[in-house]
CSV table of C-alpha atoms and ligand atoms in Angstrom, one decimal:
chain,number,residue,atom,x,y,z
A,1,MET,CA,137.2,103.5,115.6
A,2,ALA,CA,140.5,101.7,115.8
A,3,SER,CA,141.6,99.7,112.8
A,4,VAL,CA,142.0,95.9,112.7
A,5,GLY,CA,144.8,94.8,114.9
A,6,GLN,CA,145.5,98.2,116.5
A,7,GLN,CA,143.3,97.7,119.6
A,8,GLY,CA,144.4,95.6,122.6
A,9,VAL,CA,142.0,94.1,125.1
A,10,ALA,CA,142.7,94.8,128.8
A,11,GLY,CA,145.6,92.6,129.8
A,12,VAL,CA,146.3,91.2,126.4
A,13,SER,CA,148.4,93.3,124.0
A,14,HIS,CA,147.5,93.9,120.3
A,15,VAL,CA,150.1,91.3,119.3
A,16,PHE,CA,147.7,88.5,120.3
A,17,PRO,CA,144.9,87.4,117.9
A,18,LEU,CA,141.8,89.6,117.7
A,19,GLY,CA,139.3,88.6,120.3
A,20,SER,CA,141.9,87.1,122.7
A,21,ARG,CA,141.2,87.8,126.3
A,22,LEU,CA,142.1,86.8,129.8
A,23,GLY,CA,139.1,84.7,131.0
A,24,GLU,CA,138.3,83.1,134.3
A,25,ALA,CA,141.2,83.2,136.7
A,26,GLY,CA,143.3,85.1,134.3
A,27,ARG,CA,143.6,82.3,131.8
A,28,LEU,CA,144.3,83.2,128.1
A,29,GLU,CA,141.5,82.5,125.6
A,30,ILE,CA,142.1,82.4,121.9
A,31,GLY,CA,139.0,82.4,119.7
A,32,GLY,CA,137.0,81.7,122.8
A,33,CYS,CA,139.1,78.6,123.7
A,34,ASP,CA,141.0,78.2,126.9
A,35,ALA,CA,144.7,78.0,126.0
A,36,ILE,CA,145.6,75.6,128.9
A,37,GLU,CA,142.7,73.2,127.8
A,38,LEU,CA,144.0,73.4,124.3
A,39,ALA,CA,147.5,72.5,125.5
A,40,GLU,CA,146.1,69.5,127.4
A,41,ARG,CA,143.8,68.4,124.5
A,42,PHE,CA,146.2,68.7,121.6
A,43,GLY,CA,149.6,68.6,123.4
A,44,THR,CA,152.5,71.0,123.0
A,45,PRO,CA,154.0,72.6,121.1
A,46,ALA,CA,150.9,73.6,119.1
A,47,TYR,CA,150.3,76.3,116.6
A,48,VAL,CA,146.9,77.9,117.6
A,49,TYR,CA,145.1,80.3,115.3
A,50,ALA,CA,142.0,82.4,115.8
A,51,GLU,CA,140.1,81.8,112.6
A,52,ASP,CA,138.1,85.1,113.0
A,53,ASP,CA,141.4,87.1,113.1
A,54,ILE,CA,142.4,85.8,109.7
A,55,ARG,CA,139.0,86.5,108.3
A,56,ALA,CA,138.8,90.0,109.8
A,57,ARG,CA,142.1,91.0,108.3
A,58,ALA,CA,141.2,89.5,104.9
A,59,ARG,CA,138.0,91.6,105.1
A,60,ALA,CA,139.9,94.7,106.1
A,61,TYR,CA,142.1,94.3,103.0
A,62,MET,CA,139.1,93.8,100.8
A,63,GLU,CA,137.2,96.7,102.3
A,64,ALA,CA,140.2,99.1,102.3
A,65,PHE,CA,140.8,98.5,98.6
A,66,ARG,CA,137.1,98.4,97.6
A,67,ALA,CA,136.6,101.8,99.2
A,68,ARG,CA,139.5,103.3,97.1
A,69,ALA,CA,139.6,101.4,93.8
A,70,ASP,CA,137.3,99.8,91.3
A,71,HIS,CA,139.7,97.2,90.1
A,72,PHE,CA,141.9,95.3,92.5
A,73,GLU,CA,142.9,91.9,93.7
A,74,ILE,CA,144.1,90.9,97.2
A,75,VAL,CA,146.5,88.0,96.6
A,76,TYR,CA,147.4,85.9,99.6
A,77,ALA,CA,151.1,85.3,99.7
A,78,SER,CA,150.7,81.7,100.8
A,79,LYS,CA,154.3,81.1,101.7
A,80,ALA,CA,153.5,82.8,105.0
A,81,PHE,CA,151.3,79.9,106.1
A,82,PRO,CA,150.9,77.3,103.4
A,83,CYS,CA,148.3,75.2,105.1
A,84,THR,CA,145.2,74.0,103.2
A,85,ALA,CA,142.9,75.1,106.0
A,86,ALA,CA,144.2,78.6,105.6
A,87,TYR,CA,143.9,78.5,101.8
A,88,ARG,CA,140.3,77.4,102.3
A,89,LEU,CA,139.4,80.4,104.6
A,90,LEU,CA,141.0,82.9,102.3
A,91,VAL,CA,139.4,81.5,99.1
A,92,GLU,CA,136.0,81.9,101.0
A,93,GLU,CA,136.9,85.5,101.7
A,94,GLY,CA,137.3,86.3,98.0
A,95,LEU,CA,141.1,86.6,97.9
A,96,SER,CA,143.4,85.4,95.2
A,97,CYS,CA,146.6,83.5,96.0
A,98,ASP,CA,150.3,83.5,95.2
A,99,VAL,CA,152.4,80.4,95.1
A,100,ALA,CA,156.2,80.3,94.9
A,101,SER,CA,156.7,76.7,93.9
A,102,GLY,CA,155.0,73.6,92.5
A,103,GLY,CA,154.5,72.5,96.1
A,104,GLU,CA,152.6,75.6,97.1
A,105,LEU,CA,150.6,75.4,93.8
A,106,TYR,CA,149.6,71.9,94.8
A,107,LEU,CA,148.5,73.1,98.3
A,108,ALA,CA,146.6,76.1,96.9
A,109,LEU,CA,144.7,73.8,94.5
A,110,LYS,CA,144.0,71.3,97.4
A,111,GLY,CA,142.9,74.3,99.5
A,112,GLY,CA,140.2,75.1,96.9
A,113,PHE,CA,141.7,78.0,95.0
A,114,PRO,CA,140.5,77.9,91.4
A,115,PRO,CA,143.5,78.1,89.0
A,116,GLU,CA,142.5,81.4,87.6
A,117,ARG,CA,142.9,83.0,91.0
A,118,ILE,CA,146.5,81.6,91.5
A,119,TYR,CA,149.6,83.5,90.5
A,120,LEU,CA,152.9,81.5,90.3
A,121,HIS,CA,156.0,83.5,90.8
A,122,GLY,CA,159.5,83.8,92.3
A,123,ASN,CA,162.9,83.3,90.7
A,124,ASN,CA,164.1,80.2,88.8
A,125,LYS,CA,160.9,78.2,88.3
A,126,SER,CA,161.7,74.8,86.8
A,127,GLU,CA,160.2,73.5,83.5
A,128,ASP,CA,158.3,71.1,85.7
A,129,GLU,CA,156.7,73.8,87.8
A,130,LEU,CA,155.7,75.8,84.7
A,131,SER,CA,154.1,72.8,83.1
A,132,GLN,CA,152.4,72.0,86.4
A,133,ALA,CA,150.9,75.5,86.4
A,134,LEU,CA,150.0,75.1,82.7
A,135,GLU,CA,148.1,71.9,83.4
A,136,ALA,CA,146.3,73.4,86.3
A,137,GLY,CA,145.2,76.5,84.5
A,138,GLU,CA,146.3,76.1,80.9
A,139,ARG,CA,148.0,79.4,81.1
A,140,MET,CA,151.7,79.1,80.3
A,141,ALA,CA,151.5,78.9,76.5
A,142,PRO,CA,151.9,81.2,73.6
A,143,GLY,CA,149.5,84.0,74.5
A,144,GLN,CA,149.8,83.1,78.1
A,145,ARG,CA,149.1,85.9,80.5
A,146,VAL,CA,152.2,86.9,82.5
A,147,LEU,CA,153.5,89.7,84.6
A,148,LEU,CA,157.1,90.7,84.5
A,149,ARG,CA,159.0,90.9,87.8
A,150,VAL,CA,160.9,94.2,88.1
A,151,THR,CA,163.6,95.1,90.6
A,152,PRO,CA,162.7,98.8,91.0
A,153,GLY,CA,165.9,99.8,92.8
A,154,ILE,CA,164.0,100.9,95.9
A,155,SER,CA,165.2,99.6,99.3
A,156,PRO,CA,162.8,99.4,102.3
A,157,SER,CA,164.3,99.6,105.7
A,158,THR,CA,164.0,96.1,106.9
A,159,HIS,CA,166.3,93.0,107.5
A,160,ASP,CA,168.6,92.4,104.5
A,161,TYR,CA,167.4,88.8,104.2
A,162,ILE,CA,163.8,89.9,103.6
A,163,SER,CA,164.6,92.9,101.4
A,164,THR,CA,164.1,92.3,97.7
A,165,GLY,CA,163.5,95.6,96.0
A,166,GLN,CA,167.1,96.8,95.8
A,167,VAL,CA,169.2,96.4,92.6
A,168,ASP,CA,171.5,93.8,94.1
A,169,SER,CA,168.8,91.1,94.3
A,170,LYS,CA,168.3,87.6,92.8
A,171,PHE,CA,164.7,88.6,91.9
A,172,GLY,CA,163.4,90.3,88.8
A,173,PHE,CA,164.8,92.5,86.0
A,174,VAL,CA,166.6,95.7,86.8
A,175,VAL,CA,164.9,98.7,85.3
A,176,ASP,CA,167.4,99.1,82.4
A,177,ASP,CA,166.8,95.5,81.3
A,178,VAL,CA,163.0,95.7,81.3
A,179,PRO,CA,162.7,96.7,77.6
A,180,ARG,CA,164.9,93.8,76.5
A,181,ALA,CA,162.9,91.4,78.6
A,182,VAL,CA,159.6,92.7,77.3
A,183,ASP,CA,161.0,92.2,73.8
A,184,ARG,CA,162.0,88.6,74.5
A,185,ILE,CA,158.5,87.5,75.7
A,186,ARG,CA,156.6,88.9,72.8
A,187,ASN,CA,154.9,85.5,72.2
A,188,LEU,CA,153.3,85.8,75.7
A,189,ASP,CA,150.6,88.1,76.8
A,190,LEU,CA,152.3,90.6,79.1
A,191,VAL,CA,149.5,92.0,81.2
A,192,GLY,CA,151.5,93.8,83.8
A,193,LEU,CA,154.5,94.4,86.0
A,194,HIS,CA,155.2,92.9,89.4
A,195,ALA,CA,157.5,94.1,92.2
A,196,HIS,CA,158.0,93.2,95.9
A,197,LEU,CA,160.1,95.5,98.0
A,198,GLY,CA,160.6,93.4,101.0
A,199,SER,CA,158.9,92.3,104.2
A,200,GLN,CA,158.0,93.6,107.7
A,201,ILE,CA,157.8,97.1,106.3
A,202,PHE,CA,156.7,99.9,108.8
A,203,ASP,CA,157.8,102.9,106.7
A,204,LEU,CA,155.4,103.2,103.8
A,205,SER,CA,157.3,105.9,101.9
A,206,PRO,CA,159.3,103.5,99.6
A,207,LEU,CA,155.9,101.9,98.6
A,208,GLU,CA,154.7,105.3,97.6
A,209,LYS,CA,157.4,105.5,94.9
A,210,LEU,CA,156.7,102.0,93.7
A,211,ALA,CA,153.5,102.5,91.8
A,212,GLU,CA,155.0,105.6,90.2
A,213,VAL,CA,158.2,103.8,89.1
A,214,LEU,CA,156.3,100.9,87.7
A,215,SER,CA,153.8,103.0,85.8
A,216,SER,CA,156.6,105.0,84.3
A,217,MET,CA,157.7,101.8,82.5
A,218,GLY,CA,154.7,101.6,80.2
A,219,GLU,CA,151.0,101.1,80.3
A,220,TYR,CA,149.7,97.8,81.4
A,221,PRO,CA,146.3,96.7,82.7
A,222,LEU,CA,147.8,95.1,85.9
A,223,LEU,CA,150.2,96.4,88.5
A,224,ASN,CA,151.2,93.9,91.3
A,225,LEU,CA,152.9,95.9,94.1
A,226,GLY,CA,153.8,92.9,96.2
A,227,GLY,CA,153.4,92.3,99.9
A,228,GLY,CA,155.4,93.4,102.9
A,229,LEU,CA,153.1,95.3,105.3
A,230,GLY,CA,154.7,94.8,108.8
A,231,ILE,CA,153.0,93.5,111.9
A,232,ALA,CA,153.4,93.9,115.6
A,233,TYR,CA,155.6,91.2,117.2
A,234,THR,CA,156.0,93.1,120.5
A,235,ALA,CA,153.6,95.5,122.2
A,236,ASP,CA,155.8,98.5,121.2
A,237,ASP,CA,155.5,97.7,117.5
A,238,ARG,CA,153.0,100.0,115.8
A,239,PRO,CA,152.7,99.0,112.2
A,240,PRO,CA,150.7,101.1,109.7
A,241,SER,CA,147.1,100.1,109.4
A,242,ILE,CA,145.8,98.1,106.4
A,243,GLU,CA,143.8,101.3,105.4
A,244,ASP,CA,147.0,103.4,105.4
A,245,TYR,CA,148.8,100.7,103.4
A,246,ALA,CA,145.9,100.6,100.8
A,247,GLU,CA,145.9,104.3,100.6
A,248,THR,CA,149.6,104.5,99.9
A,249,LEU,CA,149.6,101.8,97.2
A,250,LEU,CA,146.6,103.2,95.4
A,251,ARG,CA,147.5,106.9,95.7
A,252,SER,CA,149.9,106.8,92.8
A,253,ALA,CA,148.4,104.1,90.7
A,254,PRO,CA,147.2,105.3,87.3
A,255,GLU,CA,143.4,105.5,86.7
A,256,GLY,CA,141.9,102.3,85.3
A,257,VAL,CA,144.8,100.0,86.3
A,258,THR,CA,144.0,96.9,88.3
A,259,VAL,CA,146.2,97.0,91.4
A,260,LEU,CA,147.2,93.8,93.1
A,261,CYS,CA,148.9,93.4,96.4
A,262,GLU,CA,150.3,90.3,98.0
A,263,PRO,CA,150.0,90.3,101.8
A,264,GLY,CA,151.3,87.3,103.7
A,265,ARG,CA,152.4,88.1,107.2
A,266,SER,CA,149.8,90.9,107.7
A,267,LEU,CA,147.0,88.4,107.1
A,268,VAL,CA,148.1,85.5,109.3
A,269,GLY,CA,150.9,86.7,111.5
A,270,ASN,CA,149.0,88.0,114.5
A,271,ALA,CA,146.3,85.3,114.1
A,272,GLY,CA,148.6,82.6,115.4
A,273,VAL,CA,150.3,81.9,118.7
A,274,THR,CA,152.5,78.9,119.7
A,275,LEU,CA,151.7,77.1,122.9
A,276,TYR,CA,154.7,75.3,124.7
A,277,ARG,CA,155.1,73.5,127.9
A,278,VAL,CA,157.8,74.5,130.3
A,279,GLY,CA,160.2,71.6,131.0
A,280,THR,CA,162.9,73.0,133.1
A,281,VAL,CA,163.9,76.3,134.7
A,282,LYS,CA,167.6,76.8,135.1
A,283,ARG,CA,168.7,79.7,137.3
A,284,ILE,CA,172.3,80.9,137.0
A,285,PRO,CA,172.5,83.5,139.8
A,286,GLY,CA,173.6,86.9,138.6
A,287,VAL,CA,173.7,85.6,135.0
A,288,ARG,CA,170.4,84.5,133.6
A,289,THR,CA,167.3,82.3,134.1
A,290,TYR,CA,166.7,79.9,131.3
A,291,VAL,CA,163.1,78.7,130.8
A,292,ALA,CA,163.3,75.7,128.5
A,293,VAL,CA,160.2,74.7,126.5
A,294,ASP,CA,159.4,71.7,124.4
A,295,GLY,CA,159.9,73.3,121.0
A,296,GLY,CA,162.3,75.9,119.6
A,297,MET,CA,164.1,76.5,116.3
A,298,SER,CA,162.3,73.6,114.6
A,299,ASP,CA,158.9,75.4,115.0
A,300,ASN,CA,160.1,79.0,114.8
A,301,ILE,CA,163.5,79.7,113.1
A,302,ARG,CA,162.8,83.4,112.9
A,303,PRO,CA,164.7,84.5,116.1
A,304,MET,CA,167.8,82.7,114.9
A,305,LEU,CA,167.5,83.7,111.2
A,306,TYR,CA,166.5,87.3,111.5
A,307,GLY,CA,167.1,88.2,115.1
A,308,ALA,CA,163.3,88.5,115.4
A,309,ARG,CA,162.0,89.6,118.8
A,310,TYR,CA,158.9,88.1,120.3
A,311,GLU,CA,156.9,88.4,123.5
A,312,ALA,CA,156.0,85.5,125.8
A,313,GLU,CA,153.6,84.9,128.7
A,314,ILE,CA,152.6,82.1,131.0
A,315,ALA,CA,149.1,81.3,129.8
A,316,ASP,CA,147.4,81.6,133.2
A,317,ARG,CA,149.7,84.2,134.8
A,318,PHE,CA,150.2,87.2,132.5
A,319,GLY,CA,152.7,89.8,133.5
A,320,GLY,CA,155.5,89.2,136.0
A,321,GLU,CA,158.8,90.5,137.2
A,322,VAL,CA,161.2,87.6,136.7
A,323,LEU,CA,163.6,88.3,133.8
A,324,CYS,CA,163.8,85.1,131.8
A,325,THR,CA,165.2,83.7,128.5
A,326,ILE,CA,163.1,81.2,126.7
A,327,ALA,CA,165.2,78.4,125.4
A,328,GLY,CA,164.2,75.7,123.0
A,329,LYS,CA,165.1,72.0,123.3
A,330,HIS,CA,167.5,71.7,120.4
A,331,CYS,CA,171.2,70.9,120.7
A,332,GLU,CA,172.4,74.4,120.0
A,333,SER,CA,173.2,77.3,122.3
A,334,GLY,CA,171.6,79.5,119.6
A,335,ASP,CA,168.2,77.9,120.1
A,336,ILE,CA,166.8,80.8,122.0
A,337,LEU,CA,163.2,81.8,121.2
A,338,VAL,CA,163.0,85.0,123.4
A,339,ARG,CA,165.9,86.7,125.2
A,340,ASP,CA,165.0,88.8,128.3
A,341,VAL,CA,161.3,88.7,128.8
A,342,LEU,CA,159.5,89.3,132.1
A,343,LEU,CA,157.4,86.4,133.3
A,344,ASP,CA,155.5,85.5,136.4
A,345,ASP,CA,157.9,83.0,138.1
A,346,PRO,CA,157.7,80.2,135.5
A,347,ARG,CA,157.7,76.6,136.7
A,348,PRO,CA,158.0,73.3,135.0
A,349,GLY,CA,154.5,72.3,133.7
A,350,ASP,CA,153.4,75.8,132.9
A,351,VAL,CA,152.0,76.5,129.5
A,352,LEU,CA,154.0,79.3,127.8
A,353,VAL,CA,152.6,81.2,124.9
A,354,ILE,CA,154.5,83.1,122.3
A,355,PRO,CA,152.2,85.4,120.2
A,356,ALA,CA,152.5,86.6,116.6
A,357,THR,CA,153.9,83.3,115.3
A,358,GLY,CA,151.2,82.8,112.7
A,359,ALA,CA,153.4,83.7,109.7
A,360,TYR,CA,156.6,81.9,108.6
A,361,GLY,CA,156.6,79.6,111.7
A,362,TYR,CA,154.7,76.6,110.4
A,363,ALA,CA,156.0,77.5,106.9
A,364,MET,CA,159.7,77.2,107.9
A,365,ALA,CA,159.4,74.4,110.4
A,366,SER,CA,161.9,71.5,110.3
A,367,ASN,CA,162.6,68.2,111.9
A,368,TYR,CA,165.9,69.2,113.3
A,369,ASN,CA,167.0,66.8,116.1
A,370,GLY,CA,164.2,64.5,115.1
A,371,ILE,CA,161.6,66.8,116.6
A,372,THR,CA,158.1,66.2,115.2
A,373,ARG,CA,156.3,69.2,113.8
A,374,PRO,CA,153.4,70.6,115.8
A,375,PRO,CA,149.7,70.4,115.0
A,376,VAL,CA,147.7,73.4,113.8
A,377,ILE,CA,144.6,74.2,115.7
A,378,PHE,CA,141.9,76.6,114.5
A,379,CYS,CA,139.7,78.2,117.1
A,380,SER,CA,136.5,80.1,116.6
A,381,GLY,CA,133.6,80.8,118.9
A,382,GLY,CA,134.9,78.6,121.6
A,383,GLU,CA,135.3,75.6,119.3
A,384,ALA,CA,138.7,74.2,118.5
A,385,ARG,CA,139.5,72.0,115.5
A,386,GLU,CA,142.7,70.3,114.6
A,387,VAL,CA,143.4,71.1,110.9
A,388,VAL,CA,146.9,69.6,110.8
A,389,ARG,CA,147.8,66.8,113.1
A,390,ARG,CA,151.1,66.5,115.0
A,391,GLU,CA,153.8,64.6,113.1
A,392,THR,CA,154.6,61.2,114.5
A,393,TYR,CA,157.9,59.4,114.8
A,394,GLU,CA,156.6,57.1,112.0
A,395,ASP,CA,156.2,60.1,109.8
A,396,LEU,CA,160.0,60.7,110.2
A,397,THR,CA,160.7,57.4,108.4
A,398,LEU,CA,157.9,57.7,105.8
A,399,ARG,CA,160.2,58.7,102.9
A,400,ASP,CA,163.0,56.2,103.7
A,401,VAL,CA,163.4,53.8,100.8
B,1,LIG,N1,155.1,88.8,97.4
B,1,LIG,C1,156.4,88.3,97.2
B,1,LIG,C2,156.8,88.3,95.8
B,1,LIG,C3,157.2,87.9,98.2
B,1,LIG,O1,158.4,87.4,97.9
B,1,LIG,C4,156.7,87.9,99.5
B,1,LIG,C5,157.5,87.4,100.6
B,1,LIG,C6,155.4,88.3,99.8
B,1,LIG,C7,154.6,88.8,98.7
B,1,LIG,C8,154.8,88.4,101.1
B,1,LIG,O2,155.4,89.2,102.0
B,1,LIG,P1,154.8,89.5,103.4
B,1,LIG,O3,153.5,90.3,103.2
B,1,LIG,O4,154.5,88.3,104.1
B,1,LIG,O5,155.8,90.3,104.1
B,1,LIG,N2,160.6,84.2,106.0
B,1,LIG,C9,160.7,85.7,106.2
B,1,LIG,C10,159.8,86.4,105.2
B,1,LIG,C11,160.2,86.1,103.8
B,1,LIG,C12,159.3,86.8,102.8
B,1,LIG,C13,159.5,86.3,101.4
B,1,LIG,N3,158.7,86.9,100.5
B,1,LIG,C14,160.2,86.0,107.6
B,1,LIG,O6,159.9,85.1,108.3
B,1,LIG,O7,160.2,87.2,108.0
């Protein structure tokens, strides 16, 4: 049997949410909902998620670890999609949650995570954020349970901006400094070590070393090995399965230790697509065809920030032979969502879908050019519900004093 996310349905590649299919007249369905009807009902751009996809991947994580370890915790790296509806799903699935700021802590609590299942981390937490965490869980006090973030000196092969395990990093203590750090926090209850090598990792071998390196630094009840499992953004991407990832992390973990991992992207990335409406098609003969949509760098900054590559399709005419470049509507030449993608003769009014936008799209959205942020729609079993509404122009002035 294929693992979660590895199989593709005829006509729809595995980058689309699980259960996506081309329905009647070749129209895309997400979670049983017709994409064009969603675009009409909720407007565009819109972040559309297949709820069952998030649940399936959460379950795959739980099952993969349960099959191989007695003590583990799957900790949702909520920076990937800090939306209360997503927190709510994942608390139901039995996950824990990590938050990187007071704001994410607030959202996790609103989303129903009990404080004892929340980990606060990242560099440079303010006194305020620490007391906020303390109030929520009464944890940051003498005897407080903490993990120490270690920079293990292992570099994964990924984009520099999302690589964190190397020595030259703002995160954590380098190996040589760990004994001194341990000494300085003797009033706290040091329960384990934490490391995160980086994101969008396809080659698992650096992760294999990680548990080894951390366990060589002393005996602790918890080892948090971070997140980072990569996902398929394009049909050619073949990331390792959740099972292989679990196997790798657990292989070198010492007996009796509780292993934690912090998946973000691999839980929610493929669950989401973005729907746009095509506004204009500009053909420059012999040069390029620009297909301009009603969003862009304000709803997905990843192509501009990391050179991230995506696919695109017209929601009711998958495939095609026309080489196009998908441009956003922002006042920058760099506002290109997808360069060189084959589409079926796009026309103004078409609904264009970009898959695999479920992680770090909503999370890093902005109001650049006064563009209002898209709504979030959850779909399951043919029912669609709006879990975050579209921003309004009025929202843009809400904080003005
Ligand atoms: N744990 C820690 C300590 C992290 O810093 C991160 C991500 C994760 C877990 C989750 O990593 P994931 O499983 O999602 O790869 N904005 C970038 C990604 C930045 C990731 C930052 N830390 C992007 O859009 O690719």
